[in-house]
Coordinates of C-alpha atoms and ligand atoms in Angstrom, one line a residue:
E29 CA 0.0 0.0 -0.2
I30 CA 1.6 3.2 -1.0
Y31 CA -0.1 6.5 -0.3
C32 CA 0.5 9.6 -2.6
D33 CA -2.7 11.3 -1.8
N34 CA -1.5 13.7 0.4
A35 CA -3.2 16.9 -1.1
A36 CA -6.5 15.1 -0.1
T37 CA -5.2 14.3 3.4
T38 CA -2.2 13.2 5.5
A39 CA -1.5 10.5 8.1
L40 CA -1.8 11.6 11.7
D41 CA 1.7 12.1 13.2
P42 CA 2.3 10.1 16.4
E43 CA 3.6 12.9 18.3
V44 CA 0.3 14.8 17.5
L45 CA -1.7 11.9 18.7
N46 CA 0.2 11.9 22.1
A47 CA -0.4 15.5 22.5
M48 CA -4.2 15.2 22.0
I49 CA -4.7 11.9 23.9
P50 CA -5.0 13.8 27.3
Y51 CA -7.8 15.8 25.9
L52 CA -9.6 13.0 24.6
T53 CA -9.6 11.3 28.2
N54 CA -9.2 13.0 31.5
Q55 CA -8.7 16.4 30.5
Y56 CA -12.2 16.7 29.2
G57 CA -13.2 20.1 30.7
N58 CA -15.2 22.7 28.6
P59 CA -12.8 25.5 28.3
S60 CA -16.0 27.8 29.1
S61 CA -16.3 26.2 32.6
S62 CA -14.9 28.3 35.4
H63 CA -13.7 25.4 37.5
A64 CA -10.3 23.7 37.2
L65 CA -11.1 21.0 34.7
G66 CA -12.5 23.8 32.3
Q67 CA -9.6 26.1 33.1
K68 CA -7.1 23.5 32.1
A69 CA -9.0 23.1 28.7
R70 CA -8.9 27.0 28.0
E71 CA -5.3 26.9 28.9
A72 CA -4.6 24.3 26.2
V73 CA -6.8 26.1 23.7
E74 CA -4.9 29.5 24.4
E75 CA -1.5 28.1 24.5
S76 CA -2.3 26.3 21.2
R77 CA -3.6 29.7 19.7
H78 CA -0.3 31.2 20.8
T79 CA 1.6 28.3 18.9
V80 CA -0.2 28.9 15.8
A81 CA 0.2 32.9 15.9
S82 CA 3.9 32.7 16.7
L83 CA 4.7 30.1 13.8
L84 CA 3.2 32.6 11.4
N85 CA 4.3 35.7 13.1
A86 CA 0.9 36.9 14.1
S87 CA -0.5 37.9 17.2
P88 CA -3.0 35.3 19.1
N89 CA -5.8 37.8 18.8
D90 CA -5.8 37.4 14.9
I91 CA -6.3 33.5 15.2
F92 CA -9.6 31.9 15.3
F93 CA -10.1 28.1 15.4
T94 CA -12.9 26.4 13.0
S95 CA -13.8 23.1 11.9
G96 CA -11.6 23.2 8.9
A97 CA -10.6 25.1 5.7
T98 CA -14.1 25.0 4.1
E99 CA -15.6 26.8 7.2
A100 CA -12.7 29.4 7.5
N101 CA -12.9 30.3 3.7
N102 CA -16.5 30.6 4.4
I103 CA -16.3 32.9 7.4
A104 CA -13.5 34.9 5.7
L105 CA -15.7 35.8 2.7
S106 CA -19.2 35.9 3.8
G107 CA -17.8 37.8 6.6
A108 CA -15.9 40.2 4.9
I109 CA -18.5 40.9 2.2
R110 CA -21.3 41.1 4.9
T111 CA -19.1 43.3 7.2
Y112 CA -17.9 45.7 4.6
D113 CA -20.8 45.7 2.0
V114 CA -18.3 44.5 -0.7
S115 CA -20.0 44.6 -4.2
H116 CA -17.3 43.4 -6.3
A117 CA -15.1 40.0 -5.9
V118 CA -12.0 38.6 -8.0
T119 CA -11.2 35.3 -7.9
S120 CA -10.0 32.7 -10.3
R121 CA -12.0 29.6 -11.8
L122 CA -9.2 27.2 -10.3
E123 CA -10.1 28.2 -7.0
H124 CA -11.3 25.6 -4.3
K125 CA -15.2 25.0 -4.3
A126 CA -15.2 26.5 -0.8
V127 CA -14.4 29.7 -2.4
L128 CA -16.3 29.3 -5.8
Q129 CA -19.4 28.4 -4.2
T130 CA -19.4 31.2 -1.3
L131 CA -18.8 33.8 -3.6
G132 CA -21.4 32.1 -6.3
Q133 CA -23.9 32.1 -3.6
Y134 CA -23.6 36.1 -3.2
S135 CA -23.5 36.4 -6.8
Q136 CA -26.7 34.7 -7.3
E137 CA -28.5 36.1 -4.5
G138 CA -27.5 39.5 -6.6
E139 CA -25.5 41.1 -4.0
L140 CA -22.0 40.7 -5.5
D141 CA -20.4 40.7 -8.8
V142 CA -17.7 38.3 -9.5
S143 CA -14.8 38.9 -12.0
F144 CA -12.4 35.9 -12.8
V145 CA -8.9 36.7 -13.5
K146 CA -7.7 35.3 -16.9
I147 CA -5.4 32.6 -16.6
D148 CA -2.9 30.8 -19.3
S149 CA -3.2 27.0 -20.3
K150 CA -0.9 26.1 -17.5
G151 CA -3.2 28.2 -14.8
N152 CA -0.8 31.0 -14.3
I153 CA -2.8 34.3 -13.5
D154 CA -2.2 37.1 -15.8
F155 CA -1.3 40.0 -13.2
E156 CA -1.9 42.7 -15.7
Y157 CA -5.5 41.8 -16.3
L158 CA -5.9 41.5 -12.5
E159 CA -4.5 44.8 -12.0
N160 CA -7.2 46.2 -14.6
L161 CA -9.9 44.5 -12.5
L162 CA -8.9 46.3 -9.4
K163 CA -8.1 49.7 -11.2
F164 CA -11.6 49.8 -12.2
N165 CA -13.4 48.2 -9.3
A166 CA -12.3 49.9 -5.9
Q167 CA -12.1 48.1 -2.8
S168 CA -12.7 44.9 -4.1
I169 CA -12.4 41.4 -2.1
V170 CA -9.6 39.3 -3.9
S171 CA -9.5 35.5 -3.2
L172 CA -6.7 33.7 -4.6
M173 CA -5.1 30.5 -3.5
H174 CA -1.3 30.1 -2.5
V175 CA -1.0 26.8 -3.8
N176 CA -3.7 25.1 -5.8
N177 CA -4.6 21.7 -4.6
E178 CA -4.9 20.1 -7.8
I179 CA -2.2 21.0 -10.1
G180 CA 0.1 22.6 -7.5
N181 CA 0.4 25.9 -9.0
L182 CA 2.1 28.4 -6.6
I183 CA 1.6 31.8 -6.4
D184 CA 3.8 34.9 -5.1
L185 CA 1.6 36.0 -2.2
K186 CA 4.0 38.9 -1.7
A187 CA 3.5 40.4 -5.1
L188 CA -0.2 39.9 -5.0
S189 CA -0.5 41.4 -1.4
A190 CA 1.2 44.6 -2.9
L191 CA -0.9 44.6 -6.0
V192 CA -4.1 44.5 -4.1
K193 CA -3.3 46.5 -1.3
Y194 CA -1.9 49.4 -3.8
Y195 CA -5.6 49.4 -5.0
D196 CA -7.0 49.4 -1.6
G197 CA -8.6 45.9 -1.8
I198 CA -9.1 43.2 0.6
L199 CA -7.2 40.4 0.2
H200 CA -8.1 36.5 1.2
S201 CA -6.0 33.8 0.3
D202 CA -6.8 30.2 0.5
T203 CA -3.5 28.7 2.0
T204 CA -4.6 25.1 2.9
Q205 CA -2.3 23.5 0.9
S206 CA 0.7 25.6 1.7
I207 CA 0.3 26.2 5.6
G208 CA 3.0 23.9 7.2
K209 CA 5.0 23.7 3.9
Y210 CA 6.1 27.2 3.3
R211 CA 7.1 29.7 6.0
I212 CA 4.2 32.6 6.1
D213 CA 5.4 35.5 7.8
L214 CA 2.4 37.8 8.6
Q215 CA 3.9 40.7 9.8
E216 CA 5.7 40.8 6.2
L217 CA 2.6 40.1 4.3
D218 CA -0.2 42.2 3.9
I219 CA -3.0 39.9 4.0
D220 CA -6.3 40.3 5.5
Y221 CA -7.7 36.7 5.7
L222 CA -5.8 33.6 5.6
V223 CA -6.8 30.0 6.4
G224 CA -5.3 26.5 7.3
S225 CA -6.7 22.9 7.9
S226 CA -4.8 20.8 10.4
H227 CA -5.6 17.5 8.3
K228 CA -3.5 18.8 5.6
F229 CA -0.1 18.7 7.9
H230 CA -0.5 15.8 9.7
G231 CA -2.9 16.9 12.1
P232 CA -6.5 15.8 13.1
K233 CA -9.3 16.4 10.6
G234 CA -12.4 18.6 11.5
V235 CA -10.3 21.5 12.7
G236 CA -8.9 24.4 11.1
F237 CA -8.3 28.2 11.5
I238 CA -8.6 31.8 10.1
Y239 CA -5.9 34.6 10.5
I240 CA -8.0 37.8 10.4
N241 CA -5.9 40.9 10.2
K242 CA -6.1 42.9 13.1
Y243 CA -7.4 45.9 11.2
K244 CA -10.4 43.9 9.7
K245 CA -13.3 42.2 11.3
V246 CA -15.8 39.8 10.2
K247 CA -19.6 39.4 11.3
P248 CA -19.9 35.7 12.5
L249 CA -21.2 32.7 10.3
I250 CA -22.0 30.8 13.1
Y251 CA -23.9 32.5 16.0
G252 CA -24.1 31.3 19.3
G253 CA -21.8 32.0 22.6
A254 CA -18.9 33.9 22.8
Q255 CA -16.4 31.4 21.9
E256 CA -13.7 32.5 19.6
R257 CA -14.3 36.2 20.6
G258 CA -17.8 35.8 19.0
T259 CA -16.7 34.9 15.5
R260 CA -17.5 31.4 15.7
G261 CA -20.0 30.2 18.5
G262 CA -19.8 26.6 19.5
T263 CA -17.7 24.6 22.2
E264 CA -14.1 24.4 21.2
N265 CA -12.7 21.0 19.6
V266 CA -10.2 21.1 22.4
A267 CA -8.6 18.0 21.3
G268 CA -8.6 18.9 17.8
I269 CA -7.0 22.5 18.2
V270 CA -4.2 21.0 20.3
G271 CA -3.6 18.6 17.7
L272 CA -3.7 21.4 15.1
A273 CA -1.1 23.3 17.0
K274 CA 1.1 20.5 17.7
A275 CA 1.0 19.5 14.0
L276 CA 1.9 23.0 12.9
E277 CA 4.8 22.9 15.4
V278 CA 6.4 19.8 14.1
S279 CA 5.7 20.6 10.7
Y280 CA 7.9 24.0 11.0
R281 CA 10.2 22.5 13.2
D282 CA 11.6 20.2 10.3
L283 CA 10.4 22.3 7.3
E284 CA 13.8 22.7 5.5
K285 CA 14.5 18.9 5.9
N286 CA 11.0 17.9 4.8
H287 CA 11.0 20.5 2.0
N288 CA 14.4 19.1 0.7
H289 CA 13.0 15.3 1.1
I290 CA 9.8 16.1 -0.6
S291 CA 11.3 18.2 -3.4
Y292 CA 13.9 15.3 -4.0
L293 CA 10.8 12.9 -4.2
K294 CA 9.1 15.0 -6.4
S295 CA 12.1 15.4 -9.0
F296 CA 13.0 11.9 -8.8
F297 CA 9.5 10.6 -9.7
I298 CA 9.4 13.2 -13.0
E299 CA 12.9 12.0 -13.6
L300 CA 12.0 8.4 -13.7
L301 CA 8.8 8.8 -15.4
T302 CA 10.1 11.1 -18.2
N303 CA 12.9 8.8 -18.9
G304 CA 11.0 5.9 -18.7
P305 CA 9.1 3.8 -21.4
I306 CA 5.7 5.5 -21.2
K307 CA 5.4 7.9 -24.1
N308 CA 3.7 11.1 -24.4
I309 CA 3.7 11.9 -20.9
R310 CA 2.7 15.5 -20.2
F311 CA 2.1 17.6 -17.2
N312 CA -1.0 19.5 -16.0
G313 CA -0.6 23.4 -14.7
E314 CA 3.0 24.1 -13.8
S315 CA 3.5 20.9 -12.0
F316 CA 6.5 20.1 -14.1
S317 CA 8.4 23.2 -13.0
E318 CA 10.2 23.7 -9.7
D319 CA 9.8 27.4 -8.9
K320 CA 6.1 27.9 -10.3
S321 CA 4.5 24.7 -8.3
S322 CA 4.5 23.3 -5.0
Y323 CA 7.2 20.8 -4.0
S324 CA 4.7 18.3 -3.0
I325 CA 2.1 18.1 -5.9
V326 CA 2.6 16.6 -9.3
N327 CA -0.5 16.5 -11.9
V328 CA 0.4 14.0 -14.7
A329 CA -1.7 13.7 -17.9
F330 CA -1.1 10.0 -19.0
P331 CA -2.2 9.0 -22.5
H332 CA -5.5 6.6 -22.3
L333 CA -5.0 2.9 -21.8
K334 CA -5.3 1.3 -25.2
H335 CA -7.2 -1.5 -23.9
G336 CA -9.7 0.8 -21.8
G337 CA -9.9 1.0 -18.2
S338 CA -9.0 4.0 -16.1
L339 CA -5.6 4.3 -14.8
L340 CA -6.7 5.5 -11.4
D341 CA -8.6 2.2 -10.9
K342 CA -5.9 0.2 -11.9
L343 CA -3.4 1.9 -9.5
A344 CA -5.9 1.6 -6.9
Q345 CA -6.4 -2.1 -7.2
L346 CA -2.4 -2.2 -7.0
E347 CA -2.5 -0.2 -3.5
I348 CA -1.3 3.0 -4.8
Y349 CA -3.4 5.6 -3.6
V350 CA -3.5 8.6 -5.6
S351 CA -6.4 11.0 -7.0
G352 CA -7.9 12.0 -10.4
G353 CA -8.4 15.7 -8.9
S354 CA -9.7 16.9 -5.6
A355 CA -11.3 14.7 -3.1
C356 CA -14.0 17.0 -2.8
S357 CA -14.7 17.2 -6.5
N358 CA -15.1 13.2 -6.5
L359 CA -18.5 13.7 -4.3
T360 CA -20.0 15.5 -7.3
Q361 CA -19.1 13.2 -10.1
S362 CA -18.9 16.2 -12.3
G363 CA -14.9 15.9 -12.8
S364 CA -12.3 18.4 -12.0
H365 CA -13.4 21.9 -12.7
V366 CA -9.5 22.9 -12.4
L367 CA -8.5 20.7 -15.4
K368 CA -11.5 21.6 -17.3
N369 CA -10.9 25.4 -16.9
L370 CA -7.4 24.6 -18.4
K371 CA -9.2 23.3 -21.2
V372 CA -5.7 21.1 -22.1
H373 CA -5.1 17.3 -21.7
L374 CA -8.9 16.5 -20.9
D375 CA -8.4 13.4 -23.3
R376 CA -6.2 12.0 -20.8
D377 CA -6.0 10.1 -17.7
N378 CA -5.1 12.7 -15.5
V379 CA -3.5 11.7 -12.1
R380 CA -2.5 13.7 -9.1
F381 CA 0.3 12.6 -7.0
S382 CA 1.0 14.5 -3.9
F383 CA 3.8 13.5 -1.7
S384 CA 4.5 13.9 2.1
R385 CA 7.3 13.7 4.4
H386 CA 6.4 9.8 5.1
N387 CA 7.0 8.8 1.5
T388 CA 10.3 7.3 0.5
P389 CA 12.5 7.2 -2.7
Q390 CA 11.8 3.4 -2.9
E391 CA 8.0 4.0 -2.9
I392 CA 8.8 6.4 -5.7
R393 CA 10.6 3.8 -7.6
H394 CA 7.9 1.2 -6.9
V395 CA 5.1 3.5 -8.2
V396 CA 6.8 4.3 -11.7
K397 CA 7.6 0.8 -11.9
V398 CA 4.1 -0.3 -11.5
L399 CA 2.9 2.4 -13.8
N400 CA 5.5 1.4 -16.9
Q401 CA 4.2 -2.2 -15.9
I402 CA 0.6 -1.1 -16.7
Y403 CA 1.7 0.5 -19.9
Q404 CA 3.6 -2.1 -20.9
E405 CA 1.0 -4.8 -20.2
D406 CA -1.7 -2.3 -22.2
E407 CA 0.9 -2.3 -25.2
G408 CA 1.2 -6.3 -25.2
I409 CA -2.8 -6.4 -25.1
A410 CA -3.1 -4.0 -27.7
K411 CA -0.6 -5.6 -29.8
S412 CA -1.9 -9.2 -29.2
K413 CA -5.4 -8.1 -30.3
L414 CA -4.0 -6.8 -33.8
L415 CA -2.4 -10.1 -34.6
Ligands
LIG51 N1 -9.0 24.5 0.4 C1 -8.3 23.8 -0.4 C2 -7.3 24.4 -1.1 C3 -8.3 22.5 -0.2 O1 -7.3 21.6 -0.6 C4 -9.0 22.0 0.7 C5 -9.1 20.3 1.2 N2 -9.6 19.8 0.2 C6 -10.0 22.6 1.4 C7 -10.0 24.0 0.9 C8 -11.0 22.5 2.6 O2 -10.5 22.0 3.8 P1 -11.4 21.3 4.8 O3 -11.3 20.0 4.5 O4 -10.5 21.7 5.9 O5 -12.8 21.7 4.8

């Protein structure tokens, strides 16, 4: 069994599990209770908030815990739109559904105009086009992701924030795929809303966070108690929050080492694949590039198997776990909106490989060997059919 689907989710780190166990067992207090058991839980939540804030060079007051990145994106966009009466949004057709559907809902209700930035066939954003949109639409909210979850495209957040701020815009970035993998310094970056999800960096599922710049506010999405300073009512997921903070700490502790290891795996994979027997391999988006894409994601456009059948199914049968697009778009059966919008390589078997610090060069070698065997066998079958 080889797991190369780390953009969908990652394995829980044992150190993270250990940090969580007390809060799943004897430390079960409600952080809002005033007795000692409650206060122990409160301390754990606030300590976690400090950890997350210091790793991102932000203030603990700017960090709000949520159920994940979907909720955090919703809070950021809905919150900003409703708080500041924003009437124009700029985004890209390659964003995650949590962003597209949220903006789409406001647009459907007639409260928001949404403009889509121009992208090229590799998914690169046309910054000149973006600048023009901003020039003619003052105080827009701009929502562009740091790392694309399907094709791995990486954008320059610093350049983006400089541009958006020059035109007085509000900036939200879905950083779900980059938190824990790239250093993000919120003193240096002028960004209003940024999100993270613990299960993408070896933490537990169902917990995430939103960073809200101290000069910005949001109306809550979930009304209730005064938890998370009124931004998000509901008893805190204490064990999850502790796990998120520990997972982020572990990820940033070994960031350079992991970066080197995972980027080596990616380039080793590309090298073996492109020098192997499978002909006509292409890459989706910028995933072939070292500097324009994340070091952990590569999306490959394989030729269809002549003998039919899906490459993804064949890989799954051989216990190689990868994905066609995002796990979320599997549910809708409509295929990847990201690849559709790139309009290239749709007549192929597109496979996303996403690596983590747990993968090894031996695994990469095995995955490529299996791919080669699938194609060689398919060639053999196709040839014998011709005879
Ligand atoms: N944004 C991006 C870019 C993602 O990859 C994901 C996870 N597929 C999400 C948002 C949603 O995250 P969560 O699972 O925490 O809701």
